[in-house]
Short mmCIF file of C-alpha atoms and ligand atoms in Angstrom, two decimals:
data_model
loop_
_atom_site.label_atom_id
_atom_site.label_comp_id
_atom_site.label_asym_id
_atom_site.label_seq_id
_atom_site.Cartn_x
_atom_site.Cartn_y
_atom_site.Cartn_z
CA UNK A 1459 95.88 104.20 163.07
CA UNK A 1460 98.54 101.98 161.50
CA UNK A 1461 100.30 102.94 158.31
CA UNK A 1462 101.84 100.43 155.89
CA UNK A 1463 103.76 100.61 152.68
CA UNK A 1464 101.96 98.53 150.02
CA UNK A 1465 102.06 97.43 146.44
CA UNK A 1466 104.90 98.27 144.10
CA UNK A 1467 107.20 99.72 146.71
CA UNK A 1468 107.25 96.50 148.76
CA UNK A 1469 107.50 94.31 145.67
CA UNK A 1470 110.36 96.26 144.14
CA UNK A 1471 112.34 96.47 147.36
CA UNK A 1472 112.15 92.68 147.70
CA UNK A 1473 113.23 92.34 144.09
CA UNK A 1474 116.13 94.69 144.71
CA UNK A 1475 114.76 97.15 142.18
CA UNK A 1476 114.73 100.91 142.64
CA UNK A 1477 111.50 102.15 144.23
CA UNK A 1478 110.12 105.26 142.56
CA UNK A 1479 106.68 105.95 143.98
CA UNK A 1480 105.41 104.69 147.32
CA UNK A 1481 101.78 103.81 147.99
CA UNK A 1482 100.57 103.65 151.58
CA UNK A 1483 97.56 102.08 153.21
CA UNK A 1484 96.09 103.35 156.46
CA UNK A 1485 94.23 100.95 158.79
CA UNK A 1486 92.01 102.06 161.62
CA UNK A 1487 91.42 105.65 160.59
CA UNK A 1488 88.49 107.72 159.43
CA UNK A 1489 88.38 110.40 156.74
CA UNK A 1490 87.94 113.02 159.46
CA UNK A 1491 91.10 111.89 161.23
CA UNK A 1492 93.06 112.07 157.99
CA UNK A 1493 91.82 115.56 157.22
CA UNK A 1494 92.63 116.65 160.77
CA UNK A 1495 96.22 115.53 160.19
CA UNK A 1496 96.46 117.75 157.13
CA UNK A 1497 96.05 115.08 154.45
CA UNK A 1498 94.41 116.35 151.26
CA UNK A 1499 91.60 114.25 149.74
CA UNK A 1500 92.22 113.14 146.13
CA UNK A 1501 88.83 112.40 144.70
CA UNK A 1502 85.23 112.30 145.74
CA UNK A 1503 84.78 108.53 145.33
CA UNK A 1504 87.99 107.10 146.67
CA UNK A 1505 89.14 107.25 150.27
CA UNK A 1506 92.59 108.34 149.06
CA UNK A 1507 94.64 111.24 150.39
CA UNK A 1508 97.88 113.00 149.62
CA UNK A 1509 100.46 113.47 152.35
CA UNK A 1510 100.72 117.18 153.20
CA UNK A 1511 104.53 117.14 152.71
CA UNK A 1512 105.66 114.21 150.55
CA UNK A 1513 102.61 114.26 148.26
CA UNK A 1514 102.56 110.43 148.36
CA UNK A 1515 99.26 108.54 148.21
CA UNK A 1516 97.67 107.26 151.39
CA UNK A 1517 94.54 105.16 150.98
CA UNK A 1518 92.23 104.09 153.74
CA UNK A 1519 91.99 100.32 153.96
CA UNK A 1520 88.93 99.36 151.96
CA UNK A 1521 86.92 96.53 150.58
CA UNK A 1522 85.18 96.67 147.25
CA UNK A 1523 82.33 94.96 145.53
CA UNK A 1524 81.46 94.76 141.89
CA UNK A 1525 78.15 96.46 141.26
CA UNK A 1526 78.11 97.07 137.54
CA UNK A 1527 80.08 97.14 134.33
CA UNK A 1528 83.43 98.84 133.90
CA UNK A 1529 85.51 100.73 136.39
CA UNK A 1530 82.67 102.88 137.66
CA UNK A 1531 80.93 99.68 138.60
CA UNK A 1532 82.60 99.30 141.98
CA UNK A 1533 81.24 100.02 145.43
CA UNK A 1534 83.91 100.86 147.97
CA UNK A 1535 83.62 100.42 151.64
CA UNK A 1536 86.23 102.12 153.83
CA UNK A 1537 85.97 102.18 157.58
CA UNK A 1538 88.31 101.83 160.55
CA UNK A 1539 87.18 98.21 160.92
CA UNK A 1540 88.53 97.09 157.56
CA UNK A 1541 91.65 94.99 158.18
CA UNK A 1542 94.90 95.00 156.27
CA UNK A 1543 94.19 91.46 154.99
CA UNK A 1544 90.80 92.57 153.71
CA UNK A 1545 92.39 95.45 151.87
CA UNK A 1546 95.13 93.29 150.35
CA UNK A 1547 92.76 90.66 149.00
CA UNK A 1548 91.17 93.07 146.51
CA UNK A 1549 94.56 93.71 144.83
CA UNK A 1550 95.46 92.29 141.47
CA UNK A 1551 98.57 90.13 141.91
CA UNK A 1552 100.00 88.35 144.94
CA UNK A 1553 103.31 90.15 144.44
CA UNK A 1554 101.39 93.45 144.65
CA UNK A 1555 99.43 92.39 147.73
CA UNK A 1556 102.10 92.63 150.39
CA UNK A 1557 102.42 95.31 153.06
CA UNK A 1558 105.26 96.43 155.24
CA UNK A 1559 105.30 98.46 158.47
CA UNK A 1560 107.94 100.98 159.42
CA UNK A 1561 110.10 98.13 160.87
CA UNK A 1562 110.01 96.34 157.48
CA UNK A 1563 107.81 93.60 158.98
CA UNK A 1564 106.07 91.96 156.07
CA UNK A 1565 102.35 91.14 155.95
CA UNK A 1566 101.92 88.65 153.17
CA UNK A 1567 98.70 86.68 153.55
CA UNK A 1568 98.53 85.66 149.88
CA UNK A 1569 102.11 84.43 149.50
CA UNK A 1570 103.45 87.18 147.33
CA UNK A 1571 106.98 86.54 148.51
CA UNK A 1572 106.83 82.91 147.43
CA UNK A 1573 105.53 83.98 144.00
CA UNK A 1574 108.32 86.56 143.75
CA UNK A 1575 110.86 83.84 144.35
CA UNK A 1576 109.17 81.50 141.92
CA UNK A 1577 108.80 84.30 139.35
CA UNK A 1578 105.04 83.92 139.03
CA UNK A 1579 102.44 86.58 138.29
CA UNK A 1580 99.40 85.16 140.06
CA UNK A 1581 96.02 86.72 140.86
CA UNK A 1582 95.08 87.10 144.51
CA UNK A 1583 91.45 85.98 144.39
CA UNK A 1584 88.66 85.23 141.89
CA UNK A 1585 87.63 88.89 142.32
CA UNK A 1586 90.49 89.52 139.88
CA UNK A 1587 87.94 89.04 137.11
CA UNK A 1588 85.96 92.07 138.26
CA UNK A 1589 88.23 94.68 136.67
CA UNK A 1590 89.25 94.21 133.02
CA UNK A 1591 92.10 96.68 133.39
CA UNK A 1592 93.94 93.94 135.23
CA UNK A 1593 94.39 92.08 131.95
CA UNK A 1594 96.49 94.99 130.72
CA UNK A 1595 98.25 95.42 134.05
CA UNK A 1596 99.35 91.78 134.20
CA UNK A 1597 100.58 91.91 130.62
CA UNK A 1598 102.50 95.06 131.50
CA UNK A 1599 104.10 93.46 134.57
CA UNK A 1600 104.97 90.44 132.42
CA UNK A 1601 106.82 92.80 130.06
CA UNK A 1602 108.56 94.58 132.89
CA UNK A 1603 109.75 91.49 134.71
CA UNK A 1604 110.33 89.19 131.73
CA UNK A 1605 114.02 89.83 132.11
CA UNK A 1606 113.87 88.29 135.61
CA UNK A 1607 112.05 85.24 134.27
CA UNK A 1608 108.51 86.04 135.45
CA UNK A 1609 105.63 84.17 133.82
CA UNK A 1610 101.86 84.53 134.14
CA UNK A 1611 100.35 81.65 136.17
CA UNK A 1612 98.15 79.44 133.96
CA UNK A 1613 95.09 80.01 136.21
CA UNK A 1614 95.59 83.76 135.98
CA UNK A 1615 95.91 83.56 132.22
CA UNK A 1616 92.66 81.60 132.32
CA UNK A 1617 90.90 84.44 134.16
CA UNK A 1618 92.38 86.93 131.70
CA UNK A 1619 90.98 84.84 128.86
CA UNK A 1620 87.60 84.77 130.56
CA UNK A 1621 87.65 88.57 130.86
CA UNK A 1622 88.66 88.92 127.22
CA UNK A 1623 85.86 86.69 126.03
CA UNK A 1624 83.19 88.22 128.28
CA UNK A 1625 83.11 91.57 126.49
CA UNK A 1626 84.28 93.35 129.65
CA UNK A 1627 87.45 94.60 127.97
CA UNK A 1628 85.32 96.77 125.69
CA UNK A 1629 84.07 98.61 128.75
CA UNK A 1630 87.51 100.08 129.41
CA UNK A 1631 87.85 103.76 128.59
CA UNK A 1632 90.41 104.88 126.02
CA UNK A 1633 92.24 106.83 128.71
CA UNK A 1634 92.69 103.91 131.11
CA UNK A 1635 93.74 101.58 128.31
CA UNK A 1636 96.20 104.04 126.80
CA UNK A 1637 97.82 104.66 130.18
CA UNK A 1638 98.60 100.95 130.49
CA UNK A 1639 99.55 100.51 126.84
CA UNK A 1640 101.91 103.47 126.79
CA UNK A 1641 103.58 102.40 130.02
CA UNK A 1642 103.89 98.83 128.76
CA UNK A 1643 105.45 99.96 125.47
CA UNK A 1644 108.11 101.85 127.44
CA UNK A 1645 109.18 98.71 129.33
CA UNK A 1646 112.37 96.90 128.29
CA UNK A 1647 110.45 94.06 126.61
CA UNK A 1648 107.25 95.56 125.23
CA UNK A 1649 106.89 92.63 122.83
CA UNK A 1650 106.07 90.46 125.86
CA UNK A 1651 103.13 92.75 126.64
CA UNK A 1652 101.68 92.15 123.17
CA UNK A 1653 102.47 88.44 123.34
CA UNK A 1654 100.68 88.00 126.69
CA UNK A 1655 97.65 89.94 125.41
CA UNK A 1656 97.62 87.61 122.44
CA UNK A 1657 97.96 84.51 124.62
CA UNK A 1658 94.83 85.38 126.60
CA UNK A 1659 92.74 86.51 123.64
CA UNK A 1660 92.80 90.19 124.64
CA UNK A 1661 94.76 91.34 121.61
CA UNK A 1662 91.95 90.14 119.38
CA UNK A 1663 89.58 92.40 121.27
CA UNK A 1664 91.81 95.43 121.82
CA UNK A 1665 93.79 95.47 118.56
CA UNK A 1666 92.37 92.95 116.14
CA UNK A 1667 94.40 94.70 113.43
CA UNK A 1668 97.61 93.54 115.15
CA UNK A 1669 96.27 90.13 116.18
CA UNK A 1670 95.38 89.21 112.62
CA UNK A 1671 99.00 89.67 111.47
CA UNK A 1672 99.88 86.38 113.13
CA UNK A 1673 99.72 83.64 110.55
CA UNK A 1674 100.15 86.03 107.62
CA UNK A 1675 103.31 85.09 105.68
CA UNK A 1676 105.82 87.45 104.06
CA UNK A 1677 108.49 86.64 101.45
CA UNK A 1678 111.27 84.65 103.08
CA UNK A 1679 113.98 86.46 101.15
CA UNK A 1680 113.33 89.71 103.04
CA UNK A 1681 111.74 88.17 106.10
CA UNK A 1682 113.44 84.98 107.29
CA UNK A 1683 110.94 84.92 110.19
CA UNK A 1684 108.14 84.77 107.57
CA UNK A 1685 105.24 85.51 109.93
CA UNK A 1686 104.06 89.16 109.93
CA UNK A 1687 103.02 89.03 113.60
CA UNK A 1688 106.40 87.68 114.68
CA UNK A 1689 108.04 90.38 112.59
CA UNK A 1690 105.96 93.08 114.32
CA UNK A 1691 107.01 91.76 117.75
CA UNK A 1692 110.66 91.80 116.65
CA UNK A 1693 110.46 95.37 115.37
CA UNK A 1694 108.93 96.44 118.68
CA UNK A 1695 111.66 94.53 120.52
CA UNK A 1696 114.35 96.33 118.51
CA UNK A 1697 112.79 99.69 119.28
CA UNK A 1698 113.14 98.94 123.00
CA UNK A 1699 116.67 97.54 122.66
CA UNK A 1700 117.58 100.83 120.99
CA UNK A 1701 115.85 102.83 123.75
CA UNK A 1702 113.49 104.60 121.39
CA UNK A 1703 110.75 106.96 122.60
CA UNK A 1704 107.07 106.08 122.78
CA UNK A 1705 106.29 107.64 119.40
CA UNK A 1706 108.73 105.30 117.62
CA UNK A 1707 107.57 102.23 119.56
CA UNK A 1708 103.94 102.94 118.73
CA UNK A 1709 104.82 103.42 115.06
CA UNK A 1710 106.78 100.14 115.09
CA UNK A 1711 103.81 98.26 116.47
CA UNK A 1712 101.46 99.59 113.81
CA UNK A 1713 103.69 99.96 110.73
CA UNK A 1714 102.59 96.80 108.89
CA UNK A 1715 98.88 96.62 109.69
CA UNK A 1716 98.09 96.70 105.97
CA UNK A 1717 99.55 93.20 105.62
CA UNK A 1718 96.53 91.90 107.46
CA UNK A 1719 94.31 93.02 104.59
CA UNK A 1720 96.16 91.23 101.77
CA UNK A 1721 93.94 88.64 100.04
CA UNK A 1722 95.35 85.17 100.68
CA UNK A 1723 95.91 84.50 96.99
CA UNK A 1724 98.45 87.33 96.92
CA UNK A 1725 100.49 85.94 99.84
CA UNK A 1726 103.37 86.15 100.61
CA UNK A 1727 103.51 89.45 98.76
CA UNK A 1728 101.76 92.51 100.15
CA UNK A 1729 101.18 94.93 97.33
CA UNK A 1730 100.47 98.49 98.53
CA UNK A 1731 100.18 97.37 102.14
CA UNK A 1732 101.61 100.74 103.21
CA UNK A 1733 98.67 102.62 101.82
CA UNK A 1734 96.05 100.02 102.69
CA UNK A 1735 97.16 100.02 106.32
CA UNK A 1736 96.50 103.70 106.88
CA UNK A 1737 92.84 103.37 107.74
CA UNK A 1738 93.65 100.61 110.21
CA UNK A 1739 96.37 102.68 111.85
CA UNK A 1740 93.92 105.55 112.10
CA UNK A 1741 91.32 103.31 113.71
CA UNK A 1742 93.76 102.03 116.37
CA UNK A 1743 95.05 105.56 116.99
CA UNK A 1744 91.55 106.82 117.60
CA UNK A 1745 90.38 103.84 119.61
CA UNK A 1746 92.95 104.62 122.30
CA UNK A 1747 93.07 108.37 121.78
CA UNK A 1748 96.83 108.13 121.36
CA UNK A 1749 98.62 111.47 121.69
CA UNK A 1750 98.94 113.48 118.53
CA UNK A 1751 102.68 112.89 118.03
CA UNK A 1752 102.18 109.12 118.33
CA UNK A 1753 99.26 109.18 115.89
CA UNK A 1754 101.14 111.24 113.35
CA UNK A 1755 104.34 109.24 113.39
CA UNK A 1756 102.48 105.92 113.14
CA UNK A 1757 100.66 107.11 110.04
CA UNK A 1758 103.80 108.50 108.41
CA UNK A 1759 105.85 105.38 109.15
CA UNK A 1760 102.99 103.22 107.91
CA UNK A 1761 102.85 105.12 104.66
CA UNK A 1762 106.55 105.63 103.96
CA UNK A 1763 108.59 102.85 105.59
CA UNK A 1764 109.34 101.13 102.28
CA UNK A 1765 110.51 104.48 100.93
CA UNK A 1766 112.95 104.47 103.82
CA UNK A 1767 114.26 101.03 102.85
CA UNK A 1768 114.64 102.04 99.20
CA UNK A 1769 116.14 105.44 100.07
CA UNK A 1770 119.29 104.94 98.00
CA UNK A 1771 117.29 104.05 94.90
CA UNK A 1772 114.74 106.85 95.15
CA UNK A 1773 114.76 109.50 92.45
CA UNK A 1774 115.74 112.94 93.68
CA UNK A 1775 112.20 114.13 93.09
CA UNK A 1776 110.72 111.31 95.16
CA UNK A 1777 113.23 112.00 97.91
CA UNK A 1778 112.15 115.63 97.87
CA UNK A 1779 108.48 114.65 98.09
CA UNK A 1780 109.30 112.45 101.07
CA UNK A 1781 111.08 115.28 102.82
CA UNK A 1782 108.21 117.65 102.08
CA UNK A 1783 105.66 115.16 103.44
CA UNK A 1784 107.55 115.17 106.72
CA UNK A 1785 108.00 118.94 106.70
CA UNK A 1786 111.64 118.34 107.62
CA UNK A 1787 112.30 122.06 107.57
CA UNK A 1788 110.12 122.71 110.59
CA UNK A 1789 109.90 119.20 112.09
CA UNK A 1790 113.45 117.73 111.92
CA UNK A 1791 112.86 115.53 114.97
CA UNK A 1792 109.87 113.80 113.43
CA UNK A 1793 111.90 112.81 110.36
CA UNK A 1794 114.65 111.47 112.59
CA UNK A 1795 112.07 109.33 114.40
CA UNK A 1796 110.84 108.05 111.03
CA UNK A 1797 114.39 107.09 110.08
CA UNK A 1798 114.94 105.08 113.25
CA UNK A 1799 111.56 103.40 112.95
CA UNK A 1800 112.58 102.26 109.44
CA UNK A 1801 115.85 100.98 110.83
CA UNK A 1802 114.00 99.04 113.55
CA UNK A 1803 111.78 97.55 110.83
CA UNK A 1804 114.89 96.46 108.89
CA UNK A 1805 116.48 94.90 111.97
CA UNK A 1806 113.34 93.30 113.34
CA UNK A 1807 113.90 90.28 111.13
CA UNK A 1808 115.23 86.89 112.10
CA UNK A 1809 119.01 86.79 111.89
CA UNK A 1810 119.25 90.35 110.53
CA UNK A 1811 119.21 92.17 113.87
CA UNK A 1812 122.81 93.35 113.48
CA UNK A 1813 122.66 94.38 109.83
CA UNK A 1814 123.85 97.82 108.88
CA UNK A 1815 121.32 100.32 107.62
CA UNK A 1816 123.09 102.84 105.38
CA UNK A 1817 119.69 104.26 104.42
CA UNK A 1818 119.59 106.07 107.76
CA UNK A 1819 122.61 108.28 107.20
CA UNK A 1820 121.70 108.73 103.56
CA UNK A 1821 118.29 110.10 104.59
CA UNK A 1822 119.81 112.29 107.27
CA UNK A 1823 122.21 113.68 104.68
CA UNK A 1824 119.38 114.34 102.25
CA UNK A 1825 117.39 116.20 104.89
CA UNK A 1826 120.44 118.35 105.67
CA UNK A 1827 120.97 119.12 102.00
CA UNK A 1828 117.34 120.16 101.51
CA UNK A 1829 117.39 122.21 104.69
CA UNK A 1830 120.65 123.83 103.64
CA UNK A 1831 119.11 125.55 100.60
CA UNK A 1832 119.06 129.20 101.53
CA UNK A 1833 116.03 131.40 100.99
CA UNK A 1834 117.85 134.72 101.05
CA UNK A 1835 119.36 134.61 97.52
CA UNK A 1836 115.92 133.79 96.11
CA UNK A 1837 114.36 136.71 97.94
CA UNK A 1838 117.08 138.92 96.56
CA UNK A 1839 116.23 137.73 93.08
CA UNK A 1840 112.72 139.04 93.71
CA UNK A 1841 110.77 135.76 94.24
CA UNK A 1842 107.78 135.97 96.54
CA UNK A 1843 104.57 134.11 97.43
CA UNK A 1844 103.91 130.84 95.61
CA UNK A 1845 106.74 131.56 93.18
CA UNK A 1846 109.18 131.66 96.00
CA UNK A 1847 107.92 128.24 97.09
CA UNK A 1848 108.40 126.87 93.57
CA UNK A 1849 111.90 128.35 93.27
CA UNK A 1850 112.86 126.90 96.64
CA UNK A 1851 111.64 123.52 95.52
CA UNK A 1852 113.68 123.72 92.30
CA UNK A 1853 116.82 124.61 94.25
CA UNK A 1854 116.25 121.79 96.71
CA UNK A 1855 115.74 119.34 93.87
CA UNK A 1856 118.98 120.47 92.24
CA UNK A 1857 120.81 120.08 95.51
CA UNK A 1858 119.34 116.60 96.05
CA UNK A 1859 120.37 115.51 92.54
CA UNK A 1860 123.94 116.56 93.29
CA UNK A 1861 123.74 114.78 96.65
CA UNK A 1862 122.51 111.61 95.03
CA UNK A 1863 125.28 111.65 92.43
CA UNK A 1864 127.99 112.27 94.98
CA UNK A 1865 126.64 109.44 97.15
CA UNK A 1866 126.65 107.08 94.13
CA UNK A 1867 130.24 107.84 93.18
P1 ATP B 3095 104.18 100.60 139.48
O1 ATP B 3095 105.61 100.26 139.75
O2 ATP B 3095 103.82 100.43 138.04
O3 ATP B 3095 103.70 101.86 140.12
P2 ATP B 3095 102.40 99.39 141.35
O4 ATP B 3095 102.19 97.95 141.71
O5 ATP B 3095 102.85 100.31 142.45
O6 ATP B 3095 103.40 99.39 140.14
P3 ATP B 3095 100.13 101.15 141.06
O7 ATP B 3095 99.31 101.37 139.85
O8 ATP B 3095 100.94 102.26 141.62
O9 ATP B 3095 101.05 99.91 140.72
O10 ATP B 3095 99.16 100.57 142.15
C1 ATP B 3095 99.55 100.37 143.51
C2 ATP B 3095 98.93 99.07 144.03
O11 ATP B 3095 97.51 99.16 143.96
C3 ATP B 3095 99.30 97.83 143.20
O12 ATP B 3095 100.49 97.26 143.64
C4 ATP B 3095 98.09 96.95 143.49
O13 ATP B 3095 98.23 96.35 144.74
C5 ATP B 3095 96.95 97.91 143.56
N1 ATP B 3095 96.25 98.13 142.30
C6 ATP B 3095 96.38 99.15 141.43
N2 ATP B 3095 95.54 99.05 140.40
C7 ATP B 3095 94.82 97.93 140.60
C8 ATP B 3095 93.75 97.30 139.91
N3 ATP B 3095 93.28 97.77 138.76
N4 ATP B 3095 93.24 96.18 140.45
C9 ATP B 3095 93.73 95.68 141.61
N5 ATP B 3095 94.71 96.24 142.30
C10 ATP B 3095 95.27 97.35 141.82
MG1 MG B 3096 102.94 102.41 142.40
#
C-alpha cells in the first residue's frame, strides 16, 4: 500500500500556513489489511480509519457516485484498484485535490498548485455539483483565504448558483450546515463568506432574512453606508477584527433582521425593528440548530441593541430592566458579549469604524453598581421571599440613579 498526505495539509504547507490536522489517503489496501495493522474503523459507510497512535484520519482511496438526494445519496466504491488520481477527482477544489508522499513529491493532476499561485478557488470536476455542502465549503475557503487574494472562479460560482437554484441546498441537514457556518464565521473575514453565498444565490435559500436586507436603506445620518445588508457585513467584519467569539459574531449577523420587514413607505426609518426582528432571528436560530448560547445572545442583541446605543440617556429604571433581562448577576459574561456586539454595530458603519463607544464602559459600570448591592443588610432587616426581591430592586435602582448622576456630572 502507498500512503499520501492529502487535502488541507498539502494545501496549507504550500501556502506556508500552519498545518493543524492531517488527512491521509491509502492506495492499494483493503479494509482487512488496515484492521490487521491496528487501524480503527470510523464509520460503517466510509472506508475511513483512525491511526492507532496519532489518531489521524486515513481513508482508503475511493470513487463515488451520486445515487440520490443529499449527503446520504452517495455510493462509495473503495478497493485496492482505485488510483490516487481517481480519488483526487472527487474532491471539491483543485487546491484541495493534491497529494504528497513521504518524500514531499506532489501528485497534482488537476493543477491545484497553479490555482494556488493564481489565487483561484476552482472546482475539480462537474461532479462538484453533486454535494450542496460544497457551496458552503467554497464560501468558507473564500473567507479564510480572502486575505491572500483568493477569488472563486466564475465557472465554480456558476455551479454554486446552479446548486442554489436546484433546491439541493435545502437537503442539507442543520448539523452539516451549522458546522460550516460556525467555522466560516470564525475566519478572519467572515463577511466574505456571506458575500460569496449572496453572489451565488445561496444566501437567499439559506438565510433569506439576511439576503433581503440588501437594498433596504437606513437613515444616512446614522448609517453613511445606507444599505442595511452592507451594514450587516460591516458589523460582522468588525466582530472578526476585534476577535470576538462565535456567539457575538452570530448575534452581529442577525441583529438587524427586523429591518427587512419595514414597509417601503416607512424607509429609511425602521420603527420597532428590534422587536419585529425577533421572530426572524428565532427562525434562523432554529433552522440551523445553533447552540443555545448563540441563540440566546442573538435574540437579546436583536431586542436590545438600540438600548445599548442610548445607554447614557436611559432612565435608571430602564437601565435596571435591561440588566435584569440579561440576568447580569448570574450571567455577567453574556452582558459583556451584548456590550461588545453593540459596539460592533456602532462601528460597522462607513467611516465610523474608529469611533469611540463610551456606552460600553457606562454599561459595564452600571452592571457593577447593580451587582454591588449587597443582600446581607436586607436579610438582616428581615426581608425574605418576594419582598426581598422587591427590596433588592429598590436598592439597585437607588444605586443606579446615583451612578447616572455621577456620570452626568
Ligand atoms: P481544513 O483546513 O478546514 O481542515 P481541509 O481541506 O483539510 O480544510 P477537510 O474537511 O478536513 O478540509 O477535508 C479534507 C479533504 O477532503 C479536503 O481537502 C477535500 O479534498 C476533501 N473534502 C472534504 N469534504 C468534501 C466535500 N464535501 N466534497 C468534496 N471533497 C471534500
Ligand atoms: Mg482537514
